[in-house]
PDB file of N, CA and C in Angstrom:
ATOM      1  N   UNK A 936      97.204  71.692 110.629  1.00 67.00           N
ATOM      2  CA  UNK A 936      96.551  72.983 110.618  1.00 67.00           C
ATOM      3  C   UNK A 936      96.562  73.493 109.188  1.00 67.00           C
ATOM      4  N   UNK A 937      95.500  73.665 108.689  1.00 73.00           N
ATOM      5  CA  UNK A 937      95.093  74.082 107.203  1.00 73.00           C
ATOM      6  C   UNK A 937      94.258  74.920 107.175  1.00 73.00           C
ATOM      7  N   UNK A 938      94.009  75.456 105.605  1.00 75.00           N
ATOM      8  CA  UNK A 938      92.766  76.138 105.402  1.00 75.00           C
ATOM      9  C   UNK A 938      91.992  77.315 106.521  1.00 75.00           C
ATOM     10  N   UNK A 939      92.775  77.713 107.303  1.00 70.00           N
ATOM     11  CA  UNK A 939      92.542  79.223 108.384  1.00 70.00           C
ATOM     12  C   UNK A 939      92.591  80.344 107.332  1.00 70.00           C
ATOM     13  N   UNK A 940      92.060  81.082 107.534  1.00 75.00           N
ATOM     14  CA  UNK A 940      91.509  82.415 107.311  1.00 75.00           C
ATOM     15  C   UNK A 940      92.217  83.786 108.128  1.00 75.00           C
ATOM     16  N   UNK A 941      93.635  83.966 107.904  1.00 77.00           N
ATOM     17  CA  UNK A 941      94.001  84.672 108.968  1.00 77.00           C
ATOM     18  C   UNK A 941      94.216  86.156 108.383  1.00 77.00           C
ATOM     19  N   UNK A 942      93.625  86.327 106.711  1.00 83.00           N
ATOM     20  CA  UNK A 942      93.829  87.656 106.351  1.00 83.00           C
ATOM     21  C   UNK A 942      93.944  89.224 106.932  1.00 83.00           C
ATOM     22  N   UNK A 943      92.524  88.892 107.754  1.00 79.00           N
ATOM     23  CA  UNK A 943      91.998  89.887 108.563  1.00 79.00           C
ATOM     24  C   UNK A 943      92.296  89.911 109.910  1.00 79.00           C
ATOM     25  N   UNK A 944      92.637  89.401 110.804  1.00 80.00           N
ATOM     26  CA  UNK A 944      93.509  88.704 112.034  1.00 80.00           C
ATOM     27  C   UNK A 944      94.216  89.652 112.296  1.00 80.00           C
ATOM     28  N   UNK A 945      94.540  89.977 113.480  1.00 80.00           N
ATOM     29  CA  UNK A 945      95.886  90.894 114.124  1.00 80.00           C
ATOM     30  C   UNK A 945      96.804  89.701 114.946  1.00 80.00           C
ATOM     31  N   UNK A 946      97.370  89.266 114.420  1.00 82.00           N
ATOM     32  CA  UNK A 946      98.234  88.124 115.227  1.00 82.00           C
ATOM     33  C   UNK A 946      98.967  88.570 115.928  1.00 82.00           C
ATOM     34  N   UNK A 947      98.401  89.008 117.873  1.00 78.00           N
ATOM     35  CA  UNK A 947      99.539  89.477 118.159  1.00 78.00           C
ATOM     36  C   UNK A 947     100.401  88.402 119.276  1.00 78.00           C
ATOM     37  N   UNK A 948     101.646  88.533 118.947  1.00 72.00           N
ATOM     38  CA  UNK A 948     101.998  87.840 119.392  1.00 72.00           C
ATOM     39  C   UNK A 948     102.013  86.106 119.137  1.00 72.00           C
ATOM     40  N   UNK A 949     101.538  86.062 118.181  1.00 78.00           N
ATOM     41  CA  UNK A 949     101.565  84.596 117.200  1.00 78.00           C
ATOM     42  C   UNK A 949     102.856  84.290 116.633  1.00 78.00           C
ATOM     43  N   UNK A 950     103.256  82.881 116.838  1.00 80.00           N
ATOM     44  CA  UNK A 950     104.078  81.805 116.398  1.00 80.00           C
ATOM     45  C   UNK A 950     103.686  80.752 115.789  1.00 80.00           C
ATOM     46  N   UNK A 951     104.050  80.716 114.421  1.00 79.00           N
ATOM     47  CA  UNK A 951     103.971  79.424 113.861  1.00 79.00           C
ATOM     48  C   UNK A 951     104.953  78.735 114.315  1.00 79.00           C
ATOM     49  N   UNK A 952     105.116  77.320 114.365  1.00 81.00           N
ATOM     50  CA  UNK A 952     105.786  76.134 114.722  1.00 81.00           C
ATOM     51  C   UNK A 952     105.699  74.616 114.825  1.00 81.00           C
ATOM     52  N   UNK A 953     107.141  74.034 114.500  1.00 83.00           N
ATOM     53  CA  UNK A 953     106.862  72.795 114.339  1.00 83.00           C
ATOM     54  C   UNK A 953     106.371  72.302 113.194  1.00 83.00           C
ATOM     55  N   UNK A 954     106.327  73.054 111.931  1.00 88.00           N
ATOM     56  CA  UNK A 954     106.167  72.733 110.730  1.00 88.00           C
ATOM     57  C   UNK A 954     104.645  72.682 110.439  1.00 88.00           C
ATOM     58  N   UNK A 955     104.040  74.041 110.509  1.00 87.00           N
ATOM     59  CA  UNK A 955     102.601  74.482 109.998  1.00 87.00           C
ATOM     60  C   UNK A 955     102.964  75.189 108.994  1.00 87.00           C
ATOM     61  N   UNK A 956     101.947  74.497 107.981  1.00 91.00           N
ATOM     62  CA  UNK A 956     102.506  74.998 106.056  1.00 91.00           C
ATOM     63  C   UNK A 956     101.357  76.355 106.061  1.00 91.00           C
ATOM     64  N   UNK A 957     102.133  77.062 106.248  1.00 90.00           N
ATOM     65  CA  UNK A 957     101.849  78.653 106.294  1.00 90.00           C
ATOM     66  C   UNK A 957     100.982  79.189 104.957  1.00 90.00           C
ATOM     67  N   UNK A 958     101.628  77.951 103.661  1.00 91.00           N
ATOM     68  CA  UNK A 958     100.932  78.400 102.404  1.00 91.00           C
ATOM     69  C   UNK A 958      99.650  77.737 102.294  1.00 91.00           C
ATOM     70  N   UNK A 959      99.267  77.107 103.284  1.00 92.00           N
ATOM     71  CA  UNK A 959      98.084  76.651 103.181  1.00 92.00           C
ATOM     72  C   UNK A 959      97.047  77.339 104.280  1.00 92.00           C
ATOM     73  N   UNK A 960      97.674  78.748 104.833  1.00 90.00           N
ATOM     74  CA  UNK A 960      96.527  79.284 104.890  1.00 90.00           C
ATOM     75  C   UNK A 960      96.480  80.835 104.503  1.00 90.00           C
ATOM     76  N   UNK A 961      95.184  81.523 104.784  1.00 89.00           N
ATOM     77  CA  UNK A 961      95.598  82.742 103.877  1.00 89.00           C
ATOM     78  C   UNK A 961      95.849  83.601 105.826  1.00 89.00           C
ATOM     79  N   UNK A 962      96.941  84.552 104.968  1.00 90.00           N
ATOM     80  CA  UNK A 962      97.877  84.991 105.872  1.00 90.00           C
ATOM     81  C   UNK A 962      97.548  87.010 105.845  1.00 90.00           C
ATOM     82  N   UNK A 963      97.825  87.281 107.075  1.00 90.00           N
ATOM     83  CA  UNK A 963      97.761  88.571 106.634  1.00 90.00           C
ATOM     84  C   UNK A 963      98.831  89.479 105.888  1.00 90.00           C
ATOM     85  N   UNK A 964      98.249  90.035 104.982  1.00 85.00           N
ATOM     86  CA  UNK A 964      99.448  91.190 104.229  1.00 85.00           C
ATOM     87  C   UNK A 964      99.583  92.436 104.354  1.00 85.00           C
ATOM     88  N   UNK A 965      99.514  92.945 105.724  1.00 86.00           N
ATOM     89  CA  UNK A 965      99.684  94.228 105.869  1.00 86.00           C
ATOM     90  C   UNK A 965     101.396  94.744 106.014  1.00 86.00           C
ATOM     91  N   UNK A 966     101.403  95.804 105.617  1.00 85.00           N
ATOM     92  CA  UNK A 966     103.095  95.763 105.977  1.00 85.00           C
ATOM     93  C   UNK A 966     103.694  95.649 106.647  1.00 85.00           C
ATOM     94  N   UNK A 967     103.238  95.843 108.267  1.00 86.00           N
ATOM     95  CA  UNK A 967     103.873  95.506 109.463  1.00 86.00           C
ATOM     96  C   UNK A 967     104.133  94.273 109.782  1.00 86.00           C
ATOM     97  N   UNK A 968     103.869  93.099 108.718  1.00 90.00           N
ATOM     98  CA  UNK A 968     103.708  92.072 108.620  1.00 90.00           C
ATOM     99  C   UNK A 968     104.943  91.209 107.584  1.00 90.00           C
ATOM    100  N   UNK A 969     105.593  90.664 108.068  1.00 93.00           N
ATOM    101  CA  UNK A 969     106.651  89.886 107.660  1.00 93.00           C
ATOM    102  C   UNK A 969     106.878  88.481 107.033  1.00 93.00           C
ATOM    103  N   UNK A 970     106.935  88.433 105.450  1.00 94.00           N
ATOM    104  CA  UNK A 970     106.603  86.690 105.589  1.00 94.00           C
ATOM    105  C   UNK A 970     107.640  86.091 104.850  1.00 94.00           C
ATOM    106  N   UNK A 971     108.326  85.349 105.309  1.00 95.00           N
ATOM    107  CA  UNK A 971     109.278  84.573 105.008  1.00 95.00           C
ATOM    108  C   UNK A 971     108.932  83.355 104.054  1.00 95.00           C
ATOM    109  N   UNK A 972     108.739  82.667 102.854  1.00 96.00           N
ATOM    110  CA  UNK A 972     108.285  81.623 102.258  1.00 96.00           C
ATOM    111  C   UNK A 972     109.036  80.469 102.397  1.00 96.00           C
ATOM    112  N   UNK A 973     110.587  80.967 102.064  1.00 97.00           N
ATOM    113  CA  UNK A 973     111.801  79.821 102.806  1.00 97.00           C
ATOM    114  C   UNK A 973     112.274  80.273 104.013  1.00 97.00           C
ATOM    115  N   UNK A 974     111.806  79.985 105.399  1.00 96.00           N
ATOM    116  CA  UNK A 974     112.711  80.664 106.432  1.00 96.00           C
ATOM    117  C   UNK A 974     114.186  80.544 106.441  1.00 96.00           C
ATOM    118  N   UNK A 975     114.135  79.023 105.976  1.00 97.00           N
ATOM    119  CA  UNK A 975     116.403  78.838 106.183  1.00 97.00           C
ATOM    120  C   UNK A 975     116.740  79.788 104.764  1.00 97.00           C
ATOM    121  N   UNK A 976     116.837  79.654 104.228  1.00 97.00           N
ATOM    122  CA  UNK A 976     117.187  80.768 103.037  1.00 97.00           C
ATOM    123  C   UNK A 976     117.056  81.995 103.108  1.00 97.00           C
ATOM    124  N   UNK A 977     116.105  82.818 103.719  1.00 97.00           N
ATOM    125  CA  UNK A 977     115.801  83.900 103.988  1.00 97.00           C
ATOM    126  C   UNK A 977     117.089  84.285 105.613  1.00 97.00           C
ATOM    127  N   UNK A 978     116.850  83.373 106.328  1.00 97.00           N
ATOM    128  CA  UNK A 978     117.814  83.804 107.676  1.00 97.00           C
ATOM    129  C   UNK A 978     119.370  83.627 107.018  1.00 97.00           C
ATOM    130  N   UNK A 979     119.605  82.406 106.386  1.00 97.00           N
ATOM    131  CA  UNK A 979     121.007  82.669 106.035  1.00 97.00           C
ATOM    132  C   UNK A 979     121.266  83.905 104.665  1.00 97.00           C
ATOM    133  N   UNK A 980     120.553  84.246 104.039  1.00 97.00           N
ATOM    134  CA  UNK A 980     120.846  85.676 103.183  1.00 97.00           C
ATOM    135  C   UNK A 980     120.687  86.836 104.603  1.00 97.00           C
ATOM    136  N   UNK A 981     120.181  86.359 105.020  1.00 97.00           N
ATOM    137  CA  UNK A 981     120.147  87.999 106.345  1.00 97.00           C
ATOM    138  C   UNK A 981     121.285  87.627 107.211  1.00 97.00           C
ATOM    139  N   UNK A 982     122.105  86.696 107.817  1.00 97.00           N
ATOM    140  CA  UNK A 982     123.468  86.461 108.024  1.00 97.00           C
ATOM    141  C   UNK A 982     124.325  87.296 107.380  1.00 97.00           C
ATOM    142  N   UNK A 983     124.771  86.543 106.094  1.00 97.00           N
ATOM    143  CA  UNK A 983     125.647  87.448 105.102  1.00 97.00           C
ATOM    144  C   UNK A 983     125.400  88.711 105.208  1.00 97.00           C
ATOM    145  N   UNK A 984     124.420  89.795 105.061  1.00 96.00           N
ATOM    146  CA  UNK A 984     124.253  90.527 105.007  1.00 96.00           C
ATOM    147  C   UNK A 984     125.089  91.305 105.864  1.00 96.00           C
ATOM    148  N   UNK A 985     124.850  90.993 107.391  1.00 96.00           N
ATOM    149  CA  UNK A 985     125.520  91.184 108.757  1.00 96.00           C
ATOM    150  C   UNK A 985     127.321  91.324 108.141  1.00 96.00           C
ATOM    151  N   UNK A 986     127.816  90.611 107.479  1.00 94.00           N
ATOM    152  CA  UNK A 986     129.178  90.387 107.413  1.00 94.00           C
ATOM    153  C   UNK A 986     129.488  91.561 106.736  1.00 94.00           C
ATOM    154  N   UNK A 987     128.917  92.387 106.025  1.00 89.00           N
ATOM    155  CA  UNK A 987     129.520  94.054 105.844  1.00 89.00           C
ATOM    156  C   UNK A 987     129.617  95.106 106.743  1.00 89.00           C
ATOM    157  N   UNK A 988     129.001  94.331 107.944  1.00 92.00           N
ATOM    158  CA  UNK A 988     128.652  95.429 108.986  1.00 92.00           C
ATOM    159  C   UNK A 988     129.515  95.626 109.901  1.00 92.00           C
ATOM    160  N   UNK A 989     130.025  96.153 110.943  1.00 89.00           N
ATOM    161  CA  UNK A 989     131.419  96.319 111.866  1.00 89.00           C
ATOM    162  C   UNK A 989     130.883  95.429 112.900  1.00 89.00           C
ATOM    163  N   UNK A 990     131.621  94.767 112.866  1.00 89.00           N
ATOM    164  CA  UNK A 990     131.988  93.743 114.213  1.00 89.00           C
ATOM    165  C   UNK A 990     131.706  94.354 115.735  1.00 89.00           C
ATOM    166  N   UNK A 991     130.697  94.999 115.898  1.00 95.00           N
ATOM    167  CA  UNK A 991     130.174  95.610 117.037  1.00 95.00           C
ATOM    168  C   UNK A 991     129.034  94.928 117.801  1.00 95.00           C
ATOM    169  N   UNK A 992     128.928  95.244 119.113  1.00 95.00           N
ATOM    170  CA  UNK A 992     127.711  95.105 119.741  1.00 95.00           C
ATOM    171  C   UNK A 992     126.129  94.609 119.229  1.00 95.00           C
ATOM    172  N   UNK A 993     125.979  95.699 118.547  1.00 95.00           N
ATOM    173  CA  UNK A 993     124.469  95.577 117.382  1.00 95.00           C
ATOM    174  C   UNK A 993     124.376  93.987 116.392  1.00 95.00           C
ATOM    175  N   UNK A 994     125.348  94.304 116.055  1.00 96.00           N
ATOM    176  CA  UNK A 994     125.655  93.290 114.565  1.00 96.00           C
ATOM    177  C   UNK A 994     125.580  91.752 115.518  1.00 96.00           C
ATOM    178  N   UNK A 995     126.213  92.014 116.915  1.00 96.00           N
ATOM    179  CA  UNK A 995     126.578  90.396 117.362  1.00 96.00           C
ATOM    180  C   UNK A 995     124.959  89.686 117.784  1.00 96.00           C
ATOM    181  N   UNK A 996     124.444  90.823 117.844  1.00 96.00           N
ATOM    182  CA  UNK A 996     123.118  90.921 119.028  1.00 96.00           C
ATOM    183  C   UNK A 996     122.089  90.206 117.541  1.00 96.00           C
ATOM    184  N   UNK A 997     121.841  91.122 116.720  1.00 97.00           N
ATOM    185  CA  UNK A 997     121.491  90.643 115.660  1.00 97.00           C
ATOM    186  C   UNK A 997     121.606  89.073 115.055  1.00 97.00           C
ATOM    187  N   UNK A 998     122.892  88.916 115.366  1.00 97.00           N
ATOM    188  CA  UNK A 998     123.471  87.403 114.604  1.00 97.00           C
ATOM    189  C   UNK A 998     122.935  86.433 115.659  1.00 97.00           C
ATOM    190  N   UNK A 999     123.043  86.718 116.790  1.00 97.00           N
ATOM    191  CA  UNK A 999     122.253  85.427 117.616  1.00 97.00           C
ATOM    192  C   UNK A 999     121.209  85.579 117.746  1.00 97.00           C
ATOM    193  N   UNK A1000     120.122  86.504 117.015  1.00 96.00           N
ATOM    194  CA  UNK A1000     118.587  86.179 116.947  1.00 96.00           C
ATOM    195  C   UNK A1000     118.709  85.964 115.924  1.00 96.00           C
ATOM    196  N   UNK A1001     118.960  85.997 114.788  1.00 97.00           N
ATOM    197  CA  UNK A1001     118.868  85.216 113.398  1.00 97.00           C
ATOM    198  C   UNK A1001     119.079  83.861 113.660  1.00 97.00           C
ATOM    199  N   UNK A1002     120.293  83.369 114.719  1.00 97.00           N
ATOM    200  CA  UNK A1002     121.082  82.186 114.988  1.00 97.00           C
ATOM    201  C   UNK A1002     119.759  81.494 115.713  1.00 97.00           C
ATOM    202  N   UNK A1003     119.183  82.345 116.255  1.00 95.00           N
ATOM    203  CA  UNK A1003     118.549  81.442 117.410  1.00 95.00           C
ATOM    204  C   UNK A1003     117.020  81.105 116.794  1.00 95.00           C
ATOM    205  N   UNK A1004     116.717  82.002 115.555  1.00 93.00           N
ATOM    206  CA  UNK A1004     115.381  81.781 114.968  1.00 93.00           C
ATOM    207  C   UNK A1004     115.845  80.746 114.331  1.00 93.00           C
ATOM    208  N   UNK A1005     116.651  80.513 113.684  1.00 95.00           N
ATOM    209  CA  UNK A1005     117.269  78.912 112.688  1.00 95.00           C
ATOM    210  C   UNK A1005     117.214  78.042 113.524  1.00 95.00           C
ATOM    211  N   UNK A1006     117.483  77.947 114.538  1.00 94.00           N
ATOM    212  CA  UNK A1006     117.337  76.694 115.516  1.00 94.00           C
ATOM    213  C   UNK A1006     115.852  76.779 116.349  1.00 94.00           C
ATOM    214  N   UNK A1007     115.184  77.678 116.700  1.00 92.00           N
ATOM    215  CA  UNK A1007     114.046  77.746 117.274  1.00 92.00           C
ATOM    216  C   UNK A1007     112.834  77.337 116.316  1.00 92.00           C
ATOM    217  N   UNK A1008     113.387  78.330 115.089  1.00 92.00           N
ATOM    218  CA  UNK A1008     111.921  78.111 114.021  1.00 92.00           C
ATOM    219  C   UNK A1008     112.294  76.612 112.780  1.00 92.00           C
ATOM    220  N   UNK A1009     113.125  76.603 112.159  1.00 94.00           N
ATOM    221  CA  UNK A1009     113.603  76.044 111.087  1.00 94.00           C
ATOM    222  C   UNK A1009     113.915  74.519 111.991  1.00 94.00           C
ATOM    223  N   UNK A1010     114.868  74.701 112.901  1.00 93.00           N
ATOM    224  CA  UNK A1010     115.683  73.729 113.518  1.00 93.00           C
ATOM    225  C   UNK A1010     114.238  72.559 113.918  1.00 93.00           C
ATOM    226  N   UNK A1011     113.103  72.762 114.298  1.00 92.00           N
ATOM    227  CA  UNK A1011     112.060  72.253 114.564  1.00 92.00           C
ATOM    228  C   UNK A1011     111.003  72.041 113.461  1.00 92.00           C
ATOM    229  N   UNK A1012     111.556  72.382 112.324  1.00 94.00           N
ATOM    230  CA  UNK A1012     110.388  71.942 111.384  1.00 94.00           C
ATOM    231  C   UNK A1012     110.210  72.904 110.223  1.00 94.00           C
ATOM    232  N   UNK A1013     109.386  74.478 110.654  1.00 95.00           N
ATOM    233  CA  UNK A1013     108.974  75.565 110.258  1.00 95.00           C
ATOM    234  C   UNK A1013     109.651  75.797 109.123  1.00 95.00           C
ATOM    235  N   UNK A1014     108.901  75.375 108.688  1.00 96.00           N
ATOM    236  CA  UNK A1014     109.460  76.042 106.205  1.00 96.00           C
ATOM    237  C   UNK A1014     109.126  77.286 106.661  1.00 96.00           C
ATOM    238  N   UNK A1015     108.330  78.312 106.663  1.00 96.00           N
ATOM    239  CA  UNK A1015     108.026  79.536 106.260  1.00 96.00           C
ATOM    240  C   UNK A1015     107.449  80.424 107.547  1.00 96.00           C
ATOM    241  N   UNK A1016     107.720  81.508 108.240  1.00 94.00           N
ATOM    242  CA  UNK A1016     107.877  82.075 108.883  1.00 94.00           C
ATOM    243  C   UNK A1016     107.049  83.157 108.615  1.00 94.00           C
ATOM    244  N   UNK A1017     106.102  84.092 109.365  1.00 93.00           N
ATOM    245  CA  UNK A1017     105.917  85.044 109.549  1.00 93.00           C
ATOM    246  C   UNK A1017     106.156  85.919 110.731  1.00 93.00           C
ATOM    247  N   UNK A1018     106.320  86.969 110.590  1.00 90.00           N
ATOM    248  CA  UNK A1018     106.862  88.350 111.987  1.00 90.00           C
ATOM    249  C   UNK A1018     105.973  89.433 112.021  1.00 90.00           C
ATOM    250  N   UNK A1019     105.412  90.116 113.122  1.00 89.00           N
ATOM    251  CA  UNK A1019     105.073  90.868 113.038  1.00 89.00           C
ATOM    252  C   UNK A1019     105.854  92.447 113.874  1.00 89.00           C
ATOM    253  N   UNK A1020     106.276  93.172 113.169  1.00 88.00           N
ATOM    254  CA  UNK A1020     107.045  93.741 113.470  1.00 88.00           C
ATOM    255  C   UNK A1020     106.822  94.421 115.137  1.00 88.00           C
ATOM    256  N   UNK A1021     105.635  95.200 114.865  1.00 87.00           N
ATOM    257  CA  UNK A1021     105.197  95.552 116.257  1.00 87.00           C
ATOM    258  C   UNK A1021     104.920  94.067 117.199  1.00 87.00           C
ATOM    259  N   UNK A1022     105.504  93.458 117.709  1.00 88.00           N
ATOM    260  CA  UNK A1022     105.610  92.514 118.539  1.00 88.00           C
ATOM    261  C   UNK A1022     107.174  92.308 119.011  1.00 88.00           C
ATOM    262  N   UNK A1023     107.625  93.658 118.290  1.00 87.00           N
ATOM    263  CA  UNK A1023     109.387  93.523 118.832  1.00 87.00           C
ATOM    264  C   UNK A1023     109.442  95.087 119.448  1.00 87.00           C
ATOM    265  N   UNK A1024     108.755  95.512 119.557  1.00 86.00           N
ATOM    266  CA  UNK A1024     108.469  96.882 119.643  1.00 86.00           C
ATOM    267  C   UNK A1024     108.419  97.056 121.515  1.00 86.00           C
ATOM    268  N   UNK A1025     108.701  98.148 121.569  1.00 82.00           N
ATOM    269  CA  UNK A1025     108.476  99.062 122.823  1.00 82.00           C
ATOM    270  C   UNK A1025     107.238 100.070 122.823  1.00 82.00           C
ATOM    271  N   UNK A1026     106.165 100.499 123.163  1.00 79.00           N
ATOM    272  CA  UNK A1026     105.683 101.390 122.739  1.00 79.00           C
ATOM    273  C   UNK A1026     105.641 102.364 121.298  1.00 79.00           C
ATOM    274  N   UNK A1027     105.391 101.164 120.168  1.00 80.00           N
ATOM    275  CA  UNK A1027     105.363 101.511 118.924  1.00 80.00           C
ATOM    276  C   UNK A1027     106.624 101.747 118.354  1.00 80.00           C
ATOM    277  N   UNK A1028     108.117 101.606 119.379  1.00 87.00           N
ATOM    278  CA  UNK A1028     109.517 101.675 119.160  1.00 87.00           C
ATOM    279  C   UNK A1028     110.238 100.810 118.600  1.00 87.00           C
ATOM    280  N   UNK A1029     110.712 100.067 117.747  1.00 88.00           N
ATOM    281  CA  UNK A1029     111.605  99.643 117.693  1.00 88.00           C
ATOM    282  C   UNK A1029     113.148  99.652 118.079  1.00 88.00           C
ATOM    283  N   UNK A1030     113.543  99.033 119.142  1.00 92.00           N
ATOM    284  CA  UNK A1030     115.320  99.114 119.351  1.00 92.00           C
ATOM    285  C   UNK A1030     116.102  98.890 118.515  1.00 92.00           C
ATOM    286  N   UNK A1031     117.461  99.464 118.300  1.00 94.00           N
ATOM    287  CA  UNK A1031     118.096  99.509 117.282  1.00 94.00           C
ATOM    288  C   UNK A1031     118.276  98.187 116.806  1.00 94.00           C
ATOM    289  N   UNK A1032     118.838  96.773 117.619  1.00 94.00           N
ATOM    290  CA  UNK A1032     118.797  95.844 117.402  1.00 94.00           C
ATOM    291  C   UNK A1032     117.441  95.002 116.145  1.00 94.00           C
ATOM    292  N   UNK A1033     116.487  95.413 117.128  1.00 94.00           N
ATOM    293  CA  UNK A1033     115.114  94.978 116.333  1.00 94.00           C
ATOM    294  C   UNK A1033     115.223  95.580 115.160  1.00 94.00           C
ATOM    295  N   UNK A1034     115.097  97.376 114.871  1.00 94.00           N
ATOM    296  CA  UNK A1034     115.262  97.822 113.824  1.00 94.00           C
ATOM    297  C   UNK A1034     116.669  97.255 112.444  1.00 94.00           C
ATOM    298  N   UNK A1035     117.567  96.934 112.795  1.00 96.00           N
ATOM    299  CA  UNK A1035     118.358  96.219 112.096  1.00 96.00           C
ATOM    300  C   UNK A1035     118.325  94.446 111.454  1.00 96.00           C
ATOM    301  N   UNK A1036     117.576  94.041 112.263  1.00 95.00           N
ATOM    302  CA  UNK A1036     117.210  92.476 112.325  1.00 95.00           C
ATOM    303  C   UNK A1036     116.330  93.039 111.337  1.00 95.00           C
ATOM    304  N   UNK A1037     115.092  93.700 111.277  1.00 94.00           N
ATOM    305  CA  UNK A1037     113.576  93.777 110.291  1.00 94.00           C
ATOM    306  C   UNK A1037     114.736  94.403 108.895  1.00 94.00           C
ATOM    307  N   UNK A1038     115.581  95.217 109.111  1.00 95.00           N
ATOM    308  CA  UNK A1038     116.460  95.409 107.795  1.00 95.00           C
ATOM    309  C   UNK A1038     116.892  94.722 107.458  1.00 95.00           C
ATOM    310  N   UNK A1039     117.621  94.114 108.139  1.00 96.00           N
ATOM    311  CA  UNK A1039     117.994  93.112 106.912  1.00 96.00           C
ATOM    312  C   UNK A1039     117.883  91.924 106.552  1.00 96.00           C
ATOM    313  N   UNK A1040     116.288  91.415 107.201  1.00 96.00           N
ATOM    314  CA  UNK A1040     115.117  90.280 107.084  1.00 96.00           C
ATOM    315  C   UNK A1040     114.341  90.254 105.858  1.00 96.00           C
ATOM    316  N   UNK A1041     114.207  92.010 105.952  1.00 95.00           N
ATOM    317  CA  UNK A1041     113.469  92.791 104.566  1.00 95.00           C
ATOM    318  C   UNK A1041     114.219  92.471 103.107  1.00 95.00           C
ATOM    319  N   UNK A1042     115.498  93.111 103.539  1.00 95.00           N
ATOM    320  CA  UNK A1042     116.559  92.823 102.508  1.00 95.00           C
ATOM    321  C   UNK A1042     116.882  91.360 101.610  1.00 95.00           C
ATOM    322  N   UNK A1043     116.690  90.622 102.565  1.00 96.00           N
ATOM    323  CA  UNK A1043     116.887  89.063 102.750  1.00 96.00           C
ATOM    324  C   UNK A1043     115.786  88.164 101.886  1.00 96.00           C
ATOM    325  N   UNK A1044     114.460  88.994 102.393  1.00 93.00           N
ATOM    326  CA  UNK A1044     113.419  88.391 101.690  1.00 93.00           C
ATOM    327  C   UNK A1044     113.084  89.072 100.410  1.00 93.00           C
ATOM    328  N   UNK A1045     113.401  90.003 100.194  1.00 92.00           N
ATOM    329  CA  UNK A1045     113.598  90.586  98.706  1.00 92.00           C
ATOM    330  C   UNK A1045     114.492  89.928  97.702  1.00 92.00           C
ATOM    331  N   UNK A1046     115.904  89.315  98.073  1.00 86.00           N
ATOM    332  CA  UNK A1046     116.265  88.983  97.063  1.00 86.00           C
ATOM    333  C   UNK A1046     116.055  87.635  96.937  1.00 86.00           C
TER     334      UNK A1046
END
């Protein structure tokens, strides 16, 4: 899968997988829009991150969807990852969980 045109696209509910080179197509960049270039690098800096946080409920909930995107997305192939945030959403809501995962995904892919 190459050369798609997905600038303009509302991907809802879209998964890349199995190792589709994401940089070979054009992708949308809106902000609700999440793109990972190294997914394993990006999920393990958003791990660490977790380890300043209190050993609670949230934080554990968090660590096994990071855990489980490394083995779901990466573990199968997938270099580079995109999310769209509203696709974790409740009625335009984010749960605290979700809201903490996109923090420190954000965080993750910044540095």
């Amino acid at each position: 899968m190459h050369g798609n045109d997905f600038s303009g696209a509302d991907l809802v509910g879209v998964a890349f997988r199995y190792g589709v080179d994401l940089t070979r197509q054009r992708l949308p960049a809106r902000s609700d829009y999440l793109y990972l270039p190294d997914a394993e690098a990006a999920l393990h800096r958003a791990l660490a991150l977790l380890v300043d946080r209190p050993a609670d409920d949230l934080t554990a909930r968090v660590e096994h969807s990071l855990r489980r995107m490394l083995d779901r997305e990466v573990g199968t192939g997938q270099r580079q990852v995109l999310f769209r945030e509203v696709d974790y959403s409740s009625k335009g809501v984010l749960r605290p969980p979700d809201r903490l995962m996109f923090d420190v995904l954000r965080k993750a892919a910044a540095s």
